[in-house]
Coordinates of N, CA, C and O in Angstrom, one line a residue:
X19 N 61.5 126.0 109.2 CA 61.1 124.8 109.9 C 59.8 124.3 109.3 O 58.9 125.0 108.9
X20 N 59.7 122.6 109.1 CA 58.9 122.5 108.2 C 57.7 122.3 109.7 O 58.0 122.3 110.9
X21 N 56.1 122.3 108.7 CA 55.1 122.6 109.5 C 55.0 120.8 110.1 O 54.9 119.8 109.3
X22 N 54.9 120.8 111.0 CA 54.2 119.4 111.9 C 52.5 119.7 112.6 O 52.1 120.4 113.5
X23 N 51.9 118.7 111.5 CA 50.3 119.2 112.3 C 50.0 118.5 113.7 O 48.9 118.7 114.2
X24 N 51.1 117.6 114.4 CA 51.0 116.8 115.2 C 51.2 117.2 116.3 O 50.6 116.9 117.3
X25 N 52.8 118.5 116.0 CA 53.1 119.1 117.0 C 51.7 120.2 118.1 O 51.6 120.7 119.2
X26 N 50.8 120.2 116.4 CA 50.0 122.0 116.8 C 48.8 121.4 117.3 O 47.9 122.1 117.8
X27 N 48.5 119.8 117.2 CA 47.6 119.0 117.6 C 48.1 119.1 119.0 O 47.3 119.6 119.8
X28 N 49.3 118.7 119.3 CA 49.6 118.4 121.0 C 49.5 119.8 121.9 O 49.0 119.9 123.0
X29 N 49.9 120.6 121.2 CA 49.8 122.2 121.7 C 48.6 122.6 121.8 O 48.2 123.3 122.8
X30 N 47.8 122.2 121.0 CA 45.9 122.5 121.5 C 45.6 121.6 122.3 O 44.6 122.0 122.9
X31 N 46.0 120.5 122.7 CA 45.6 119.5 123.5 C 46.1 120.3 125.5 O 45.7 120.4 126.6
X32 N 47.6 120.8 124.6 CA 48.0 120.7 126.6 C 47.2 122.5 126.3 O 47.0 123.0 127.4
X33 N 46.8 123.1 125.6 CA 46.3 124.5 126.0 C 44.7 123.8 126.5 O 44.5 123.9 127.7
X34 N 43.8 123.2 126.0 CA 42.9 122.6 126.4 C 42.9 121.9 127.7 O 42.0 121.8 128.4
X35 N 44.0 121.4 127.9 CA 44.2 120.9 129.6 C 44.2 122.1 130.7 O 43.6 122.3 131.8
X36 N 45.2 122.7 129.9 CA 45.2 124.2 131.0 C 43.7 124.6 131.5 O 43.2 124.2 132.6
X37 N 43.0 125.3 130.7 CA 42.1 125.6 130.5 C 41.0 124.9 131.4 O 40.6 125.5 132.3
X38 N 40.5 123.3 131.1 CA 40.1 122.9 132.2 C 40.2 122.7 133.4 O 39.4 122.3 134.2
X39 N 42.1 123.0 133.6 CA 42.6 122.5 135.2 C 43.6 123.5 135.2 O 44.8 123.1 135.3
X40 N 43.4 125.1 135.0 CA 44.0 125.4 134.9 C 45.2 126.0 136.5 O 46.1 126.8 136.5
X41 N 44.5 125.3 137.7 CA 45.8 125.5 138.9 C 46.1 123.9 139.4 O 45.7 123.4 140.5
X42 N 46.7 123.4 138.5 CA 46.9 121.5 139.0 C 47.1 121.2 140.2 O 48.1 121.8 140.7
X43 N 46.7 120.5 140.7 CA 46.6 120.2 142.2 C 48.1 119.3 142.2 O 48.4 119.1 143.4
X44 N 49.1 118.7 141.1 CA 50.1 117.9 141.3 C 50.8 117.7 140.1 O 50.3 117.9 139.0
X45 N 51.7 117.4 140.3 CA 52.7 117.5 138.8 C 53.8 116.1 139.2 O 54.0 115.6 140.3
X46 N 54.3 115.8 138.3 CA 55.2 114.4 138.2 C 56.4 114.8 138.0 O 56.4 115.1 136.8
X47 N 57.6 114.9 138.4 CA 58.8 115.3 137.6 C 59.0 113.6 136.9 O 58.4 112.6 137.1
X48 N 60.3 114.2 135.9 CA 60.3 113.3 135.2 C 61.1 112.3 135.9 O 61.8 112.9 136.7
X49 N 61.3 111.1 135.9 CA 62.0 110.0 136.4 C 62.8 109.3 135.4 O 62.1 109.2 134.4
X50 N 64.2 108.6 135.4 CA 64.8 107.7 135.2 C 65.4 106.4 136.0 O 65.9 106.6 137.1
X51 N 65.4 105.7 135.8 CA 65.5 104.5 136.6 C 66.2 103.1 135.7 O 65.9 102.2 135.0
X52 N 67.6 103.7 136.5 CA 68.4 101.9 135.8 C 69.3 101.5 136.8 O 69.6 102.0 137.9
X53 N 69.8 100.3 136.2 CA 70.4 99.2 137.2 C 71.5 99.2 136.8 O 71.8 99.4 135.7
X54 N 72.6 98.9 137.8 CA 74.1 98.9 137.3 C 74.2 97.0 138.0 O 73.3 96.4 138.6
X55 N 75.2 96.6 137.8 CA 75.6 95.2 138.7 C 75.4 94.8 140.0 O 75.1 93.6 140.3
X56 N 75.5 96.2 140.9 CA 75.3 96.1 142.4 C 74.2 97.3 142.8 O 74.0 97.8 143.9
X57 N 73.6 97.5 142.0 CA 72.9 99.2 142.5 C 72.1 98.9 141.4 O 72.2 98.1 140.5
X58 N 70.8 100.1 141.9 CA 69.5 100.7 141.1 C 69.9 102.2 141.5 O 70.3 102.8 142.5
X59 N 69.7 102.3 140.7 CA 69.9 104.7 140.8 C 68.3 105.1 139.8 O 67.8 104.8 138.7
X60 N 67.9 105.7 140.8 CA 66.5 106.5 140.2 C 67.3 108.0 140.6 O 67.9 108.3 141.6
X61 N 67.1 108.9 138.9 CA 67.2 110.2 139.1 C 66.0 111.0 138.3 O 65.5 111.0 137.1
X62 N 65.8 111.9 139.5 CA 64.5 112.6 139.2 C 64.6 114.2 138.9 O 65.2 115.0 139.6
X63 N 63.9 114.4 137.9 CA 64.7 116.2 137.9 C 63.7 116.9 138.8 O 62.6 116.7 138.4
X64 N 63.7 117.8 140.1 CA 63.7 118.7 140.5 C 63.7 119.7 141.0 O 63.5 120.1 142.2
X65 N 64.0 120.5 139.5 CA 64.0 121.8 139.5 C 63.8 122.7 140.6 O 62.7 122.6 141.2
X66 N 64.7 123.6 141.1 CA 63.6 124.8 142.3 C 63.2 124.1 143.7 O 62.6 124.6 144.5
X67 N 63.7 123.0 143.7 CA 63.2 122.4 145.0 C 64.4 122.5 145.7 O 65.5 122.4 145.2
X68 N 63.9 122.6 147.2 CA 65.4 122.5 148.1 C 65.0 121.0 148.8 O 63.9 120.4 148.7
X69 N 66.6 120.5 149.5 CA 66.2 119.4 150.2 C 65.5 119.1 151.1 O 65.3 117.9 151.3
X70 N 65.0 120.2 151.8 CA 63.7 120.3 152.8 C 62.7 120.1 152.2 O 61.7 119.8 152.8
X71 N 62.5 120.3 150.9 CA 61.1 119.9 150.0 C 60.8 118.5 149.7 O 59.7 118.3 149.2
X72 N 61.7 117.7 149.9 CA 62.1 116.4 149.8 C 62.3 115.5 150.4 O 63.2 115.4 151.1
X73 N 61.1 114.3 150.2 CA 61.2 113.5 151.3 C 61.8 112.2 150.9 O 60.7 111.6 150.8
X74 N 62.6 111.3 150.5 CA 62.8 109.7 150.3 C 62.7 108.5 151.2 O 63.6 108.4 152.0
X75 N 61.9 107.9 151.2 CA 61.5 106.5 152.2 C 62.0 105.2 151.5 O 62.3 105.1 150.3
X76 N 62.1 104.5 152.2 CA 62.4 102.9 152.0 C 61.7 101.9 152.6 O 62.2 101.3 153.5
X77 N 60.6 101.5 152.3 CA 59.7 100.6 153.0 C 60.1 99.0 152.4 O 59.7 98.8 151.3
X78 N 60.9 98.0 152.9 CA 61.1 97.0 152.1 C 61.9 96.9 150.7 O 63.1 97.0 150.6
X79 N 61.2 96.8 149.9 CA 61.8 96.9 148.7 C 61.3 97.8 147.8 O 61.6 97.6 146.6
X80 N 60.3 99.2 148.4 CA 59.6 100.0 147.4 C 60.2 101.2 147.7 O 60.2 101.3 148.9
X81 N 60.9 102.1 147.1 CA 61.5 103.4 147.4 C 60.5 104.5 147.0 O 60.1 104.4 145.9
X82 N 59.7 105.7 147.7 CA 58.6 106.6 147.3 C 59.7 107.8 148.0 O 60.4 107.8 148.9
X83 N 59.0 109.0 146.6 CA 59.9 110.3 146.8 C 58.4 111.1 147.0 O 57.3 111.0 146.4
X84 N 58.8 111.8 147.7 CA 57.8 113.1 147.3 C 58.3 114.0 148.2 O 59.0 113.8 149.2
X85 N 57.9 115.3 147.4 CA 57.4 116.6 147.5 C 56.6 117.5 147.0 O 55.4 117.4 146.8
X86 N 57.3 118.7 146.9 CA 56.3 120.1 147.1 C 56.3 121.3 146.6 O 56.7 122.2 147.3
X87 N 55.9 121.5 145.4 CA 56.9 123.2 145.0 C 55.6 123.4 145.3 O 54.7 122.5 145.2
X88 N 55.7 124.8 145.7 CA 54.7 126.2 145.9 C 54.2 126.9 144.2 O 55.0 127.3 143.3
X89 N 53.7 126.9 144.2 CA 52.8 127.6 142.9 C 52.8 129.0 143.0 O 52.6 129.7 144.0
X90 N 53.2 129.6 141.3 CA 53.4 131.2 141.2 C 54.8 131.8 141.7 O 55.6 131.2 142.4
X91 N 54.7 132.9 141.3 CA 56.0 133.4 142.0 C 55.6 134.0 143.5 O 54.5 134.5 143.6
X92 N 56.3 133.8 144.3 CA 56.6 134.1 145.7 C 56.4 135.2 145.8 O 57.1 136.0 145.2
X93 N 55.4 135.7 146.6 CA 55.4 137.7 147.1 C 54.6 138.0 145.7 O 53.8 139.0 145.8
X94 N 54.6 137.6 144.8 CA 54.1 138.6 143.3 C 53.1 138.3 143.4 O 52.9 137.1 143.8
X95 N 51.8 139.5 142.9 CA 50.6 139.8 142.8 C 49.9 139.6 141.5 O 49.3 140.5 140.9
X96 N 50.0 137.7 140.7 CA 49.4 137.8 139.7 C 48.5 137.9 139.3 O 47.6 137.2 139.6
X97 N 48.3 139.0 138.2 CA 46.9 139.5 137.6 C 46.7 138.4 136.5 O 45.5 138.3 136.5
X98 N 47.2 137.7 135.7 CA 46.9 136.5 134.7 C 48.4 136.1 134.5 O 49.4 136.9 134.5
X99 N 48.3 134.4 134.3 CA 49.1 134.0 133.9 C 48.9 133.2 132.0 O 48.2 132.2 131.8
X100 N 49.5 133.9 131.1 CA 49.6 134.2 130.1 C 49.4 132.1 129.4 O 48.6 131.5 128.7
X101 N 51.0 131.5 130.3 CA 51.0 130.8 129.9 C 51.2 129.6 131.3 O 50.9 130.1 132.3
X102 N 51.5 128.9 131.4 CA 51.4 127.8 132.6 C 52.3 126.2 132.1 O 51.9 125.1 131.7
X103 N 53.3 126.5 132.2 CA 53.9 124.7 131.8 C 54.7 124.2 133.0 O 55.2 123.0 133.1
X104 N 54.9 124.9 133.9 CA 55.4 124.3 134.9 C 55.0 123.8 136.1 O 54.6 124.7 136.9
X105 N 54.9 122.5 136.6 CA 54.1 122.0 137.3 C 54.3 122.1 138.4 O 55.4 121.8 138.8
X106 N 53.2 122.6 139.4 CA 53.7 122.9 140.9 C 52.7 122.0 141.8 O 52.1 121.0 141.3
X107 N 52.6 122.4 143.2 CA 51.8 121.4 143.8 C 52.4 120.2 144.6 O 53.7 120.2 144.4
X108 N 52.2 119.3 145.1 CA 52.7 117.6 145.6 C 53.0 117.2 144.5 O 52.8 117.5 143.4
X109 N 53.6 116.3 145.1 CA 53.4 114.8 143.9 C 54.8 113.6 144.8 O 55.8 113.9 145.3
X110 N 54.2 112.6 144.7 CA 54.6 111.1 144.6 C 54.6 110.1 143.9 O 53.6 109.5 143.4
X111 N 56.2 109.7 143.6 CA 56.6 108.6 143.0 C 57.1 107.5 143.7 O 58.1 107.7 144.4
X112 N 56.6 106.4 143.6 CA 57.1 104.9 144.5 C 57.7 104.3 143.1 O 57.4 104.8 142.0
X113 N 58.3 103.4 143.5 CA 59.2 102.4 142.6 C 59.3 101.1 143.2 O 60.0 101.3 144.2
X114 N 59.0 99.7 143.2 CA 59.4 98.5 143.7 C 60.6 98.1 143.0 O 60.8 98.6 141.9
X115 N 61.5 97.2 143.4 CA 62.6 96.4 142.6 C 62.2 95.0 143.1 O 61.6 94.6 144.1
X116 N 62.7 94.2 141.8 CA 62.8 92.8 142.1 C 64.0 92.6 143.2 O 63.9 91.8 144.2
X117 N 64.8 93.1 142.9 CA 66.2 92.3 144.0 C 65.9 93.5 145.4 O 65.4 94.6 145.5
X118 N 66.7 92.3 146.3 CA 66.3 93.2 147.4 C 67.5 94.3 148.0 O 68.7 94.4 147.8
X119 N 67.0 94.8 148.4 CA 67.7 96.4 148.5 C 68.5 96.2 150.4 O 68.0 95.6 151.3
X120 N 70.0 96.9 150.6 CA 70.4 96.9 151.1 C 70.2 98.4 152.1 O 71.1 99.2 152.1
X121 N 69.0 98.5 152.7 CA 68.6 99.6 153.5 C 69.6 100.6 154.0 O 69.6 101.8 153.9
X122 N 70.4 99.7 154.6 CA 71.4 100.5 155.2 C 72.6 101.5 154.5 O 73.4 102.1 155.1
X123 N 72.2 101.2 152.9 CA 73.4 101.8 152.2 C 73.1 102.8 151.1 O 73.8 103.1 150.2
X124 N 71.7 103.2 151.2 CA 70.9 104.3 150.3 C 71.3 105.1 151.0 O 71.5 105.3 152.2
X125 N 71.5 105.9 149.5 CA 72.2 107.5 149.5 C 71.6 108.3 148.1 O 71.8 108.1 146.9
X126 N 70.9 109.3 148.7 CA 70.2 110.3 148.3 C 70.9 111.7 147.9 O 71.3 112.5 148.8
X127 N 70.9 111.8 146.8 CA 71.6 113.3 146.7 C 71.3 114.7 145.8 O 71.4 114.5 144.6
X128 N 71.1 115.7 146.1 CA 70.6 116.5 145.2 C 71.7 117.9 145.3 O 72.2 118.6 146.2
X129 N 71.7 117.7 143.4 CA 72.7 118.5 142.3 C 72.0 119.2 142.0 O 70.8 118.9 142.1
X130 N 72.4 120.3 141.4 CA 71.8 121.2 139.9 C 70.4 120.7 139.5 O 70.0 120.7 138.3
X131 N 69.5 120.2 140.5 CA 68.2 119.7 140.1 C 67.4 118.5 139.8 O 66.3 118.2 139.5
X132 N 68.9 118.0 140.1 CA 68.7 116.5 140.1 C 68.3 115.6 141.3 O 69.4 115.7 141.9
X133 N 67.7 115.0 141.9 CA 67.7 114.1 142.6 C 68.5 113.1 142.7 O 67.6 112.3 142.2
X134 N 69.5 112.3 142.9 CA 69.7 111.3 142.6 C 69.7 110.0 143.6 O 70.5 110.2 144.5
X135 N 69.3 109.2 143.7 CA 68.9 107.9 144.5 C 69.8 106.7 144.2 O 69.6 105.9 143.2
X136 N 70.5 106.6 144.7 CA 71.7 105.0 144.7 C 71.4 103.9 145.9 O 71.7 104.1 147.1
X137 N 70.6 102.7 145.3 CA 69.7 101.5 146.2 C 71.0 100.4 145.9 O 71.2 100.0 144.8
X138 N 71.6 99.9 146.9 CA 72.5 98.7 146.5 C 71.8 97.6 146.8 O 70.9 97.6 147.6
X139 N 72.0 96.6 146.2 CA 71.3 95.0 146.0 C 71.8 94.6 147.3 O 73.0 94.9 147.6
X140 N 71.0 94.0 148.2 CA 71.8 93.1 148.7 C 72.0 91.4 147.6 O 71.3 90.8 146.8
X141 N 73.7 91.2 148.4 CA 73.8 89.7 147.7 C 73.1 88.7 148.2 O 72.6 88.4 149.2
X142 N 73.3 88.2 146.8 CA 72.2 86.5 147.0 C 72.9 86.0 148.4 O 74.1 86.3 148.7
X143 N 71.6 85.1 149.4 CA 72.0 84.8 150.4 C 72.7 83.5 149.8 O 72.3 83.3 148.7
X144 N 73.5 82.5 150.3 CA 75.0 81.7 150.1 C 73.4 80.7 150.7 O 72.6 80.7 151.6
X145 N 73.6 79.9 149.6 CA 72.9 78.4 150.4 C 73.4 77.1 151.6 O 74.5 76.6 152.0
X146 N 72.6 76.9 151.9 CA 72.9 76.7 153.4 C 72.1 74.8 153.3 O 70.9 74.4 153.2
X147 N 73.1 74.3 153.4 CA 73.0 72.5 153.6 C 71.8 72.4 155.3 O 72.0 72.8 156.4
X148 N 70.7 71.6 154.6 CA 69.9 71.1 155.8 C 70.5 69.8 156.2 O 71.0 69.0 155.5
X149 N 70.2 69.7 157.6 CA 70.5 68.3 157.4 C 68.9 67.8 158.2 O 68.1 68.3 159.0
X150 N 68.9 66.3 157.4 CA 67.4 66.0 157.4 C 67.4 64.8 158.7 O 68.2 63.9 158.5
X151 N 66.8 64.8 159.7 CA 66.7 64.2 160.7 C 66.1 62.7 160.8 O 66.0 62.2 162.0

């Protein structure tokens, strides 16, 4: 494998992060977010979380997820942790959309670690003839 000095730059950089912060008070899973014709779907990976760890809101037209993993292994008595890449702690993600969202028809579902979020558009409202007095 050829040598990348870029790679061993970024690897000193997240070991240097550790090191300053090394119990993170919050972590971000990763997010995807696209639009089909009638729908927006945000899927979020996860991992290790149950649905009780998980909360999804709908305020208007902004969708915010959060939760919660627990830090360390559960019951175990760690004396050092060697290395650290998985992020534990809270964390919240909001999203706004331009079109407006049909409240009543979000559906939230969690797979193999996935989150997945399906927002349907509502349709353009039909214009409507004034009559001028």
């Amino acid at each position: 494998m050829p040598w990348d000095p870029l790679t061993d730059v970024q690897a000193w950089r997240d070991r240097l992060d550790r090191l300053a912060n090394p119990h993170p008070e919050s972590w971000a899973p990763p997010i995807d977010v696209y639009e089909t014709g009638d729908a927006y779907v945000v899927l979020a990976e996860v991992p290790g979380l149950a649905r009780e760890q998980i909360a999804v809101e709908l305020n208007d037209d902004r969708l915010t997820i959060r939760g919660e993993r627990a830090g360390g292994p559960a019951g175990a008595d760690v004396v050092h942790y060697h290395q650290v890449e998985r992020g534990h702690g809270a964390f919240v993600r909001s999203f706004e959309f331009a079109e407006k969202i049909d409240g009543e028809h979000v559906v939230a579902d969690l797979a193999n670690g996935i989150l997945s979020v399906t927002l349907r558009k509502l349709p353009p409202a039909a214009a409507r003839r004034i009559s001028v007095k």
